[in-house]
Tab-separated table of C-alpha atoms in Angstrom:
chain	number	residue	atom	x	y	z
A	45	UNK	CA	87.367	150.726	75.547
A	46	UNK	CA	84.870	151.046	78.403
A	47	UNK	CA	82.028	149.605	75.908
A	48	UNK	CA	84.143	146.582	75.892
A	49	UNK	CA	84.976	146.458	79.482
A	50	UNK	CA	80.979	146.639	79.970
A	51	UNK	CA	80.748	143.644	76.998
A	52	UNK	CA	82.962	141.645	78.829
A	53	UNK	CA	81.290	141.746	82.254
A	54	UNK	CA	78.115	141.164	81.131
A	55	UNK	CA	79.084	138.410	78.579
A	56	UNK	CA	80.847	137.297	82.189
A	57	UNK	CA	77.768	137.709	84.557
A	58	UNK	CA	75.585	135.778	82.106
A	59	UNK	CA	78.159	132.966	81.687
A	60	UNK	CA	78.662	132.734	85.631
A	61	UNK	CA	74.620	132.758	85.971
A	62	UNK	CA	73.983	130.098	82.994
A	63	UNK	CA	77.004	128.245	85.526
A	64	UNK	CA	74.883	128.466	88.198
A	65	UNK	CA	72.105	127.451	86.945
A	66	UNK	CA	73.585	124.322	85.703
A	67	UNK	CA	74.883	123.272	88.403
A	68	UNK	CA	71.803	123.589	90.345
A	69	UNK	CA	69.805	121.429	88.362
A	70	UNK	CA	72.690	118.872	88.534
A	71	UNK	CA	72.545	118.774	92.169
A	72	UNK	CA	69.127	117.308	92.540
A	73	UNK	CA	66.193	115.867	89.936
A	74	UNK	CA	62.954	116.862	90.321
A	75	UNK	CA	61.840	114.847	92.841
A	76	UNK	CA	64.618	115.915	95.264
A	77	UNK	CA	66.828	112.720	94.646
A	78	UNK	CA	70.572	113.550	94.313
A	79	UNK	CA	72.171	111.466	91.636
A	80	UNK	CA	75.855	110.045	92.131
A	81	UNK	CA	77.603	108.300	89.522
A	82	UNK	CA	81.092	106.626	90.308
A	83	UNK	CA	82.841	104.782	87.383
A	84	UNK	CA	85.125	101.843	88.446
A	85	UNK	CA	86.571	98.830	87.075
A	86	UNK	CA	86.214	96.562	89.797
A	87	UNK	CA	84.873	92.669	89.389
A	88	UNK	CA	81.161	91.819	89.839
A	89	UNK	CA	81.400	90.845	93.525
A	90	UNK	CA	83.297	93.982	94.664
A	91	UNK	CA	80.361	96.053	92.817
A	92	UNK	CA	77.305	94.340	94.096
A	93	UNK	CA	78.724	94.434	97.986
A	94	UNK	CA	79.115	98.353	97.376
A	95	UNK	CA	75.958	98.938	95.636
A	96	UNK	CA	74.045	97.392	98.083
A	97	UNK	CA	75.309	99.526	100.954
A	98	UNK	CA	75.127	102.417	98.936
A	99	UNK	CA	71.318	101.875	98.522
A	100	UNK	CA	70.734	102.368	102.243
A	101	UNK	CA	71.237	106.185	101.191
A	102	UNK	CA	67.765	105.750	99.138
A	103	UNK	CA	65.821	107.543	98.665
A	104	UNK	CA	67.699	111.082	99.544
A	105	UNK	CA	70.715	109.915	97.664
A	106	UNK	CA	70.535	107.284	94.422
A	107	UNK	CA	74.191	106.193	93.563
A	108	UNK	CA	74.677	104.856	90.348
A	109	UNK	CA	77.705	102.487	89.742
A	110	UNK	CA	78.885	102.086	85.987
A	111	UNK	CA	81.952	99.902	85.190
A	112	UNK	CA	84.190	101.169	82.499
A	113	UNK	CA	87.194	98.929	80.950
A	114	UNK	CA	88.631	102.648	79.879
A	115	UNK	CA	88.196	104.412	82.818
A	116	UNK	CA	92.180	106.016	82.523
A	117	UNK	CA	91.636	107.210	79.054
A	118	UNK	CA	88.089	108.297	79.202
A	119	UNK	CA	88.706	110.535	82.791
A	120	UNK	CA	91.783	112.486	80.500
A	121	UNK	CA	89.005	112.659	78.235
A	122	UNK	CA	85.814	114.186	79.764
A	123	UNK	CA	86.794	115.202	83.248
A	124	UNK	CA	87.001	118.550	82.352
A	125	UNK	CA	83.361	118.134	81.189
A	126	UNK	CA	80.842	117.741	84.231
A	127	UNK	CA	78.082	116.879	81.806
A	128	UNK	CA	80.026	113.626	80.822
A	129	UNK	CA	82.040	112.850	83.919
A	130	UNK	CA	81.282	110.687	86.697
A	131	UNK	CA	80.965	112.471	90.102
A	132	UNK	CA	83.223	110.184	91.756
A	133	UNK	CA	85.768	107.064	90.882
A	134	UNK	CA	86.806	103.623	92.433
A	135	UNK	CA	90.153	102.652	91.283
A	136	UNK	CA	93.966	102.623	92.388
A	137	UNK	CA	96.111	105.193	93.443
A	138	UNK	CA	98.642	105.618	91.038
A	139	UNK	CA	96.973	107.584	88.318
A	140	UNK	CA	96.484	110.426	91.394
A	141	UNK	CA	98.957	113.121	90.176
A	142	UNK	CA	98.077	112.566	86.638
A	143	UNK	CA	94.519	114.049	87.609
A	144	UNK	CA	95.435	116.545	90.389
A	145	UNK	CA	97.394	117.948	87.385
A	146	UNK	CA	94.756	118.228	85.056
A	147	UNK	CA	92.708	120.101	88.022
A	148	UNK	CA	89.756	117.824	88.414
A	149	UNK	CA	90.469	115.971	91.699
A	150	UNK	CA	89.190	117.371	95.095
A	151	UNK	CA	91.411	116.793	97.670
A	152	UNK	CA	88.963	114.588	100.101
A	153	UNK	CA	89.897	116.592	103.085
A	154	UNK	CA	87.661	119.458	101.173
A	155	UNK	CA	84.666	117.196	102.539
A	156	UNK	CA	85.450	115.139	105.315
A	157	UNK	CA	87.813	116.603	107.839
A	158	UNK	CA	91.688	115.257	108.066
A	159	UNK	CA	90.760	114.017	111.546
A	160	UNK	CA	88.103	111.687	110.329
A	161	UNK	CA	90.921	109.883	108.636
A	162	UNK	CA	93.370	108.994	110.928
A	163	UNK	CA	91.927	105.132	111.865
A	164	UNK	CA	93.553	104.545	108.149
A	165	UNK	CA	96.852	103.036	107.724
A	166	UNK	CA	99.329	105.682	107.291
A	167	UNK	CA	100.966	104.221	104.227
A	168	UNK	CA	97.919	103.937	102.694
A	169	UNK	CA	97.308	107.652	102.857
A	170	UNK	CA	100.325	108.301	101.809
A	171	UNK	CA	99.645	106.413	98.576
A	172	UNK	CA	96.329	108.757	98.581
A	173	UNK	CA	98.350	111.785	99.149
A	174	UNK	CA	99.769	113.935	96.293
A	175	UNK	CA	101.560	117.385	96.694
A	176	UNK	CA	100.277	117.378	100.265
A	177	UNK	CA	96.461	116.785	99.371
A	178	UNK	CA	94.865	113.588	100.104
A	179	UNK	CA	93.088	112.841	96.991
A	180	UNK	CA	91.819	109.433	97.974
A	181	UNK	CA	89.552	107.786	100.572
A	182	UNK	CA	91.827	104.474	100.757
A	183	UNK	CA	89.085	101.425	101.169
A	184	UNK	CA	91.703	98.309	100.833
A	185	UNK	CA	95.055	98.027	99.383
A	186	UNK	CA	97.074	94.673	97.714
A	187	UNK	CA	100.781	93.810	97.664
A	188	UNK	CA	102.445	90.856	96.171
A	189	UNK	CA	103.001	87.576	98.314
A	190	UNK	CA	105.793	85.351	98.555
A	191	UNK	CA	103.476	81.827	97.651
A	192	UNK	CA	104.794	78.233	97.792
A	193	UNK	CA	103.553	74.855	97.061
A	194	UNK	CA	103.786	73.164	100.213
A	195	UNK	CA	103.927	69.718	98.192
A	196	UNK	CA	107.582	70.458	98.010
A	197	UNK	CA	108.543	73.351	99.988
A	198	UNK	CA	107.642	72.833	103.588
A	199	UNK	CA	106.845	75.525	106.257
A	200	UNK	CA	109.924	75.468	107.864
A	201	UNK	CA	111.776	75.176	104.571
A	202	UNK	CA	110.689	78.427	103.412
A	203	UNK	CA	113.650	80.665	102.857
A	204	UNK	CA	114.017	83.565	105.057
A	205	UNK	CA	116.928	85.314	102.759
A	206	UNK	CA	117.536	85.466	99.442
A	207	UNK	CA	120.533	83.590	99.582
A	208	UNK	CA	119.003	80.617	100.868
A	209	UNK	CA	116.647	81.508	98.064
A	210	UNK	CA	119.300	81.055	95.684
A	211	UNK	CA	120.375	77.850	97.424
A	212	UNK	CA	117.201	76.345	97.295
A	213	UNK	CA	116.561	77.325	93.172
A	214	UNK	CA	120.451	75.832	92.275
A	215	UNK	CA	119.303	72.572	94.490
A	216	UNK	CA	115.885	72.401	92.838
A	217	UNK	CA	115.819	73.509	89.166
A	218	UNK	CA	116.215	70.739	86.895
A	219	UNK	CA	113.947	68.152	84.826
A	220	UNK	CA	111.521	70.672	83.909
A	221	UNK	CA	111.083	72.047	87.355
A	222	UNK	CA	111.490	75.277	89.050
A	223	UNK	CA	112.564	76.183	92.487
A	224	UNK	CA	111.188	79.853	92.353
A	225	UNK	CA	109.724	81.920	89.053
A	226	UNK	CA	108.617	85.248	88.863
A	227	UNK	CA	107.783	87.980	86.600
A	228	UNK	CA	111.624	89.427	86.317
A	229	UNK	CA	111.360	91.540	83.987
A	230	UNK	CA	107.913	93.019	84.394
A	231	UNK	CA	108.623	96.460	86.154
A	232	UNK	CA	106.035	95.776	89.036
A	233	UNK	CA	107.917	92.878	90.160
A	234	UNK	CA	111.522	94.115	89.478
A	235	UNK	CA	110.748	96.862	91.935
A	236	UNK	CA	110.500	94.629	94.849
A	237	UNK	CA	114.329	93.973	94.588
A	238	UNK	CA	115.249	97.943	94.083
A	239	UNK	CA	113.277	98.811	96.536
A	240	UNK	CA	114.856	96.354	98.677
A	241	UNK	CA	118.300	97.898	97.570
A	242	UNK	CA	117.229	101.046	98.878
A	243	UNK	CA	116.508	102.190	95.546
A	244	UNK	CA	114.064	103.897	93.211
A	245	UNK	CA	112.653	104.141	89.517
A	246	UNK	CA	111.226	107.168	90.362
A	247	UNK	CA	111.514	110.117	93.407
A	248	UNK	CA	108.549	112.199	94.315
A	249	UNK	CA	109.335	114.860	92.770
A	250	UNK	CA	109.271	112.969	89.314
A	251	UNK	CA	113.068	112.711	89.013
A	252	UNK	CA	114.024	109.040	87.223
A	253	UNK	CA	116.687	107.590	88.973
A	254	UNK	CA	117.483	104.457	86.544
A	255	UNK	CA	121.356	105.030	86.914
A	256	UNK	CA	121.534	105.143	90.630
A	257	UNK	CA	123.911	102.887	92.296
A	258	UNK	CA	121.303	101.135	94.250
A	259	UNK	CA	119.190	100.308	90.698
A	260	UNK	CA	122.461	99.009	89.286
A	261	UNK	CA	123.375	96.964	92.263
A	262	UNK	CA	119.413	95.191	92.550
A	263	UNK	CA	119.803	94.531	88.821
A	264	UNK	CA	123.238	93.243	89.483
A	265	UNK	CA	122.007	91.299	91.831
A	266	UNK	CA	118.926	89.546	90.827
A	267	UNK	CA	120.763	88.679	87.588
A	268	UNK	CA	121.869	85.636	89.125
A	269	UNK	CA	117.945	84.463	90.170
A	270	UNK	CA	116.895	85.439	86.702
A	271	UNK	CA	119.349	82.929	85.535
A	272	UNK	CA	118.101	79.916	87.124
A	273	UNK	CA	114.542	80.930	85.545
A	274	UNK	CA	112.827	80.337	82.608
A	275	UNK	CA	113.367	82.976	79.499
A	276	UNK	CA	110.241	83.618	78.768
A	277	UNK	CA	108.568	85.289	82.340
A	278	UNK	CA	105.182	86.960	81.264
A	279	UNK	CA	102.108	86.112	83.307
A	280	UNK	CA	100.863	83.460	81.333
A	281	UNK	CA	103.966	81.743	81.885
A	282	UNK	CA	104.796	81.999	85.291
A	283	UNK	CA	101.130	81.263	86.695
A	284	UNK	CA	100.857	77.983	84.702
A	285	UNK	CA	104.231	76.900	86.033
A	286	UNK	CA	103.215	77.279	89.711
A	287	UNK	CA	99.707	76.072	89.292
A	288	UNK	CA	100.833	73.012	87.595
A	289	UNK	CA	103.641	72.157	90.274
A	290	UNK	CA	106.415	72.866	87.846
A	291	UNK	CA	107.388	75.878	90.255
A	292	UNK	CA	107.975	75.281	93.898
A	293	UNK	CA	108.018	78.980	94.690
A	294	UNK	CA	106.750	82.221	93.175
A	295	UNK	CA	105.940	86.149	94.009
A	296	UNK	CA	102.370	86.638	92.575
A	297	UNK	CA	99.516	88.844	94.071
A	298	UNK	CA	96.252	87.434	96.028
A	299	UNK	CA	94.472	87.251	92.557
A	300	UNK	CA	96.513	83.632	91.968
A	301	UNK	CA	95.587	81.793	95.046
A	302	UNK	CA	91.999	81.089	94.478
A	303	UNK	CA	93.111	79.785	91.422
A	304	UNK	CA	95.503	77.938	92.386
A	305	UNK	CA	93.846	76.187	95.285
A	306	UNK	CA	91.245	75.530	92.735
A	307	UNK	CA	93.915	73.333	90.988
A	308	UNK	CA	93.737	71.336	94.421
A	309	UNK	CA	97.013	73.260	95.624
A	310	UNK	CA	98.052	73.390	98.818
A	311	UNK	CA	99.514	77.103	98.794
A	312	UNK	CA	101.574	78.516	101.359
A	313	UNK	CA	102.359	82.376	102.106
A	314	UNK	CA	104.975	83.818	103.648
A	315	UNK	CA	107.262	87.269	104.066
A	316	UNK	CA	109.285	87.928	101.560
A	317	UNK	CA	113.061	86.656	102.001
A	318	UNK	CA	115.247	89.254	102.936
A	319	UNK	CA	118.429	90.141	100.810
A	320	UNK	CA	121.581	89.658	102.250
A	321	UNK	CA	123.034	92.406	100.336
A	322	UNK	CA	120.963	94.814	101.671
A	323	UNK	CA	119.426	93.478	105.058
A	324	UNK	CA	116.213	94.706	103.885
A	325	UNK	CA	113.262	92.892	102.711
A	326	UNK	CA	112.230	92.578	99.128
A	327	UNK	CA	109.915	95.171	98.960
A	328	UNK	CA	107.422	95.138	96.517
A	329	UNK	CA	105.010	97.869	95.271
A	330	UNK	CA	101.807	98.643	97.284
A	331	UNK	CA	98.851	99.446	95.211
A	332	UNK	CA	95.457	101.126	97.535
A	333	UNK	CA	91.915	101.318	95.835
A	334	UNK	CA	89.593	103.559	96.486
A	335	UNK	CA	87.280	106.416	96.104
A	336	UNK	CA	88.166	109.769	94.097
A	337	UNK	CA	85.985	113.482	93.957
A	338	UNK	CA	86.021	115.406	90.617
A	339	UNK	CA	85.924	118.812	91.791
A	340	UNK	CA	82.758	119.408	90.280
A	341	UNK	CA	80.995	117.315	92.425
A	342	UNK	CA	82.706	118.434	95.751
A	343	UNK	CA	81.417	122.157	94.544
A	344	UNK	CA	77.974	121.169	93.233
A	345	UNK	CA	76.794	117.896	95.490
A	346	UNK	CA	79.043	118.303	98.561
A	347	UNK	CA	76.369	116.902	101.313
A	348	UNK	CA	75.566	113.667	99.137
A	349	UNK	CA	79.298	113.294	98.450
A	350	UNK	CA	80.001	113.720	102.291
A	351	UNK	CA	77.116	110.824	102.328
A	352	UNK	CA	79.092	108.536	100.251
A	353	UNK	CA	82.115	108.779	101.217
A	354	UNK	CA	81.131	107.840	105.457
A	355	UNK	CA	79.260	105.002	103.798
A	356	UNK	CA	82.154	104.140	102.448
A	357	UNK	CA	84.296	104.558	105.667
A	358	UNK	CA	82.341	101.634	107.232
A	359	UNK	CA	84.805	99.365	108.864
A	360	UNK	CA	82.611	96.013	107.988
A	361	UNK	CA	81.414	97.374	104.349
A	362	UNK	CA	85.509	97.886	104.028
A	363	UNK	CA	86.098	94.048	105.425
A	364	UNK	CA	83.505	93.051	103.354
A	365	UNK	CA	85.338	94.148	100.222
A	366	UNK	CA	88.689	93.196	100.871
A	367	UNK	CA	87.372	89.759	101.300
A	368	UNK	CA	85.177	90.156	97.781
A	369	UNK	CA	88.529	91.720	96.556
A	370	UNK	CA	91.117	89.150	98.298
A	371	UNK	CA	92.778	92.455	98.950
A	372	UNK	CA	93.240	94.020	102.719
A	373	UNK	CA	91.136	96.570	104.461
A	374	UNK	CA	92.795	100.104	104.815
A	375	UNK	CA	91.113	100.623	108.284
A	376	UNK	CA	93.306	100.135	111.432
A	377	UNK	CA	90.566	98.783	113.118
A	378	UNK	CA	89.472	96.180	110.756
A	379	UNK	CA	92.074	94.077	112.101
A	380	UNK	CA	90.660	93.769	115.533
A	381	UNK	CA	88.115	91.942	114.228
A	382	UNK	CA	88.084	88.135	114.051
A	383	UNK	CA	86.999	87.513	110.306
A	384	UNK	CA	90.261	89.663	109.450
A	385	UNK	CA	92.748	87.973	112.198
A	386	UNK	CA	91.868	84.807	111.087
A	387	UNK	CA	92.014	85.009	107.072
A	388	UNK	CA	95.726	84.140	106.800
A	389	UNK	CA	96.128	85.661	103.398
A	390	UNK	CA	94.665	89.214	104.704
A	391	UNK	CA	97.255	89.403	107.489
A	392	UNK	CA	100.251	88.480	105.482
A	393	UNK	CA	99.771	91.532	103.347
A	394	UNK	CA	99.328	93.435	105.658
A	395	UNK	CA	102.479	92.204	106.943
A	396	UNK	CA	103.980	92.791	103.460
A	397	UNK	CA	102.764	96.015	103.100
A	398	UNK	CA	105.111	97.415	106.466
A	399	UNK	CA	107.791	97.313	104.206
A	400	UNK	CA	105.927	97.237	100.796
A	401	UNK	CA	106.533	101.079	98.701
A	402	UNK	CA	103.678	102.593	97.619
A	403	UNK	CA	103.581	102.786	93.406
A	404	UNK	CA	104.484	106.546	92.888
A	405	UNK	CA	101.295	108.531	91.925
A	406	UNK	CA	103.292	111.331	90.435
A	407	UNK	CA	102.718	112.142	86.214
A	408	UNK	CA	105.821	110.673	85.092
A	409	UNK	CA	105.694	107.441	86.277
A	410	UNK	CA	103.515	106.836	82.856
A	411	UNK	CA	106.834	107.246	81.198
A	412	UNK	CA	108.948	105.225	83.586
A	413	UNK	CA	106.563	101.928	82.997
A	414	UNK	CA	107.378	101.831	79.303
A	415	UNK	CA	111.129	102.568	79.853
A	416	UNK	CA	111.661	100.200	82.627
A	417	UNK	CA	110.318	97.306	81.134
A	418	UNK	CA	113.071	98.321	78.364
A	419	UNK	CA	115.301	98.269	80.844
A	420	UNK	CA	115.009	94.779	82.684
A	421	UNK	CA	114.552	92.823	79.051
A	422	UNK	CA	117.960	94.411	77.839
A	423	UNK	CA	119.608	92.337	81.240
A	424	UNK	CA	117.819	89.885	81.774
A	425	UNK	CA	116.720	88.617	78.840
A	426	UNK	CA	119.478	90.133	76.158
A	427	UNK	CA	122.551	89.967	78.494
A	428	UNK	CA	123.633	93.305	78.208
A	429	UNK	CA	125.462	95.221	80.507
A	430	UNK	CA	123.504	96.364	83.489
A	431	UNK	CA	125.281	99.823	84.275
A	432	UNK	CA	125.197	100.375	80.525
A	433	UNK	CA	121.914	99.845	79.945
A	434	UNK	CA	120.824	101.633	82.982
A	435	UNK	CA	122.759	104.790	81.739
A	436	UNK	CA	120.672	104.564	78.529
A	437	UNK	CA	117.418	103.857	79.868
A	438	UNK	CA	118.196	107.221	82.789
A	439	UNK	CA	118.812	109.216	79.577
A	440	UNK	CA	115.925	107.952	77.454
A	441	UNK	CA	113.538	108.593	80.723
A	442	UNK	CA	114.778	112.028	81.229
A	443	UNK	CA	113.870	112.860	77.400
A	444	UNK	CA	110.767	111.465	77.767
A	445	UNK	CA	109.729	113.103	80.909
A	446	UNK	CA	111.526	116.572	79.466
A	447	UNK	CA	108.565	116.273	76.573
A	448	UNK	CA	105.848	115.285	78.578
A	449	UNK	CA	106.676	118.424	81.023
């Protein structure tokens, strides 16, 4: 028995020292140049305004920045693997817990202390924040935006409840023409209304809550919008209507208004109406981008990750992206400058995103995407009976989630 005991730890030591040794040599090349890689999915312009600031770490610190269409899949993949994972990540919030869980996140507060972060909107670290660790360094953040075509909706026409909403789609929907479309039955959007219900597709502690009386109630309740809207609501659909003036009114993110002022729109943005059933806002999902450690970078490269990331935490390199983005900085103090106050679209997401819900960043909100979208096609689009089908889709979600645990 002791011979194996003795086996073991030195099979141990060796492994540990072989460990070390690797993850020397992965701190620095030979000339005493720490390499960084950080994957990310983000458009040209975002990636060429964040190379070019991270090349003022040059020469102690070369960051390479490689786009990847898979990033989701290929982190489950190779995280685990520091020879094949990136050292960092840019993307959105939401797949947080799914990572924490597989145990290759660093919480950011491992490298740059808690108190370095408080000039950040606090929803926005909560977004970042998963099981009490902060997993993300929030850079900017997007909502969707209540946009109208002031060609036939004016300013002071816009409708500041739903109801006169409603009012305006029953006065305005005819010939061919809309009065307000949106992407019903697309989870992402449907959320909006439950959240402005007071409701929830998912709690944070992973618990689906499809058969809640607020859920049924939204869905209830935005049957009757749904109804004065085209049947088939997918992307496609709903963008072409508004760009080509056959919708006055839509809910769409900041992606769809250079677009459609390309079309020679004049767009309009507002706040979202808020629902006389509820007296709250719609409420739609917040999404925040931004940077994420794999552990084995926080243990091997700390100081050049430190590096990064206060790069990163520039208040004009963070501007500078929302604006490439068309998304919103996550720094309080980016909107005490000018160039923010002034960019009309900038401020009325951040205005949105007071009352906008962070997308849950727990596991099992993989699940609740699939089953949701079930969900709102069944009512909206199949006329079945919302507390019915909302029964089905809780029990369906709680299977699915049951096997996934």
């Amino acid at each position: 028995m002791k011979k194996i005991v003795a086996a073991f730890l030195t099979l141990t030591m060796a492994l540990s020292l072989l460990t070390g040794c690797q993850q020397g040599k992965a701190e620095q090349t030979e000339d005493g140049v720490t390499e960084i890689v950080i994957w990310h999915d983000k458009e040209d312009e975002v990636a060429e305004i964040l190379q070019k600031k991270l090349e003022t770490l040059e020469p102690e610190i070369h960051v390479t920045l490689e786009k990847k269409s898979d990033l989701t899949e290929s982190l489950k993949m190779v995280g685990n693997n520091p020879k094949a994972a990136p050292d960092m990540y840019f993307f959105a919030h939401d797949k947080i817990g799914v990572y924490a869980e597989m145990g290759i996140l660093a919480p950011i507060t491992d490298i740059i202390p808690k108190e370095d972060l408080k000039d950040y909107m606090t929803n926005t670290i909560e977004a970042a924040t998963y099981k009490g660790e902060i997993y993300q360094l929030p850079v900017y953040y997007e909502t969707l935006l209540f946009l109208y075509n002031r060609l036939y909706m004016k300013d002071d026409d816009v409708p500041a409840t739903t109801e006169e909403l409603y009012s305006y789609m029953q006065e305005n929907t005819r010939g061919g023409h809309y009065g307000f479309v949106e992407q019903h039955s697309t989870p992402y959007y449907a959320a909006g209304w439950i959240n402005g219900f007071g409701g929830t597709v998912l709690t944070a502690d992973g618990t689906p809550q499809l058969d809640s009386q607020e859920v049924i109630e939204a869905l209830q309740y935005h049957k009757k919008f749904v109804d004065l809207m085209p049947g088939e609501t997918e992307y496609a659909t709903v963008n072409t209507l508004f760009k080509e003036g056959m919708a006055h009114a839509t809910i769409a993110g900041p992606w769809l208004i250079p677009t459609v002022r390309e079309s020679g729109m004049d767009v309009g943005v507002a706040q979202m109406p808020v629902i006389d059933e509820s007296g709250q806002q719609i409420s739609p999902y917040m999404g925040v981008q931004g940077i994420h450690v794999l552990k084995n970078a926080a243990e091997t490269k700390k100081d050049a990750v430190e590096k990064v990331l206060r790069a990163i935490m520039d208040p004009q390199l963070e501007i500078d992206l929302a604006k490439a983005s068309g998304c919103a900085p996550a720094l309080n103090s980016c909107y005490e400058m000018e160039e923010i106050q002034s960019d009309e679209i900038v401020m009325a997401m951040k205005e949105t995103a007071e009352h906008a819900v962070p997308m849950p960043n727990v596991p099992e909100m993989d699940v609740m995407w699939t089953v949701m979208g079930n969900l709102l096609t069944d009512v909206n689009m199949s006329g079945k009976d919302v507390e019915e089908s909302a029964q089905s889709a809780q029990k369906e979600a709680e299977q699915l989630i049951s096997n996934m645990r």
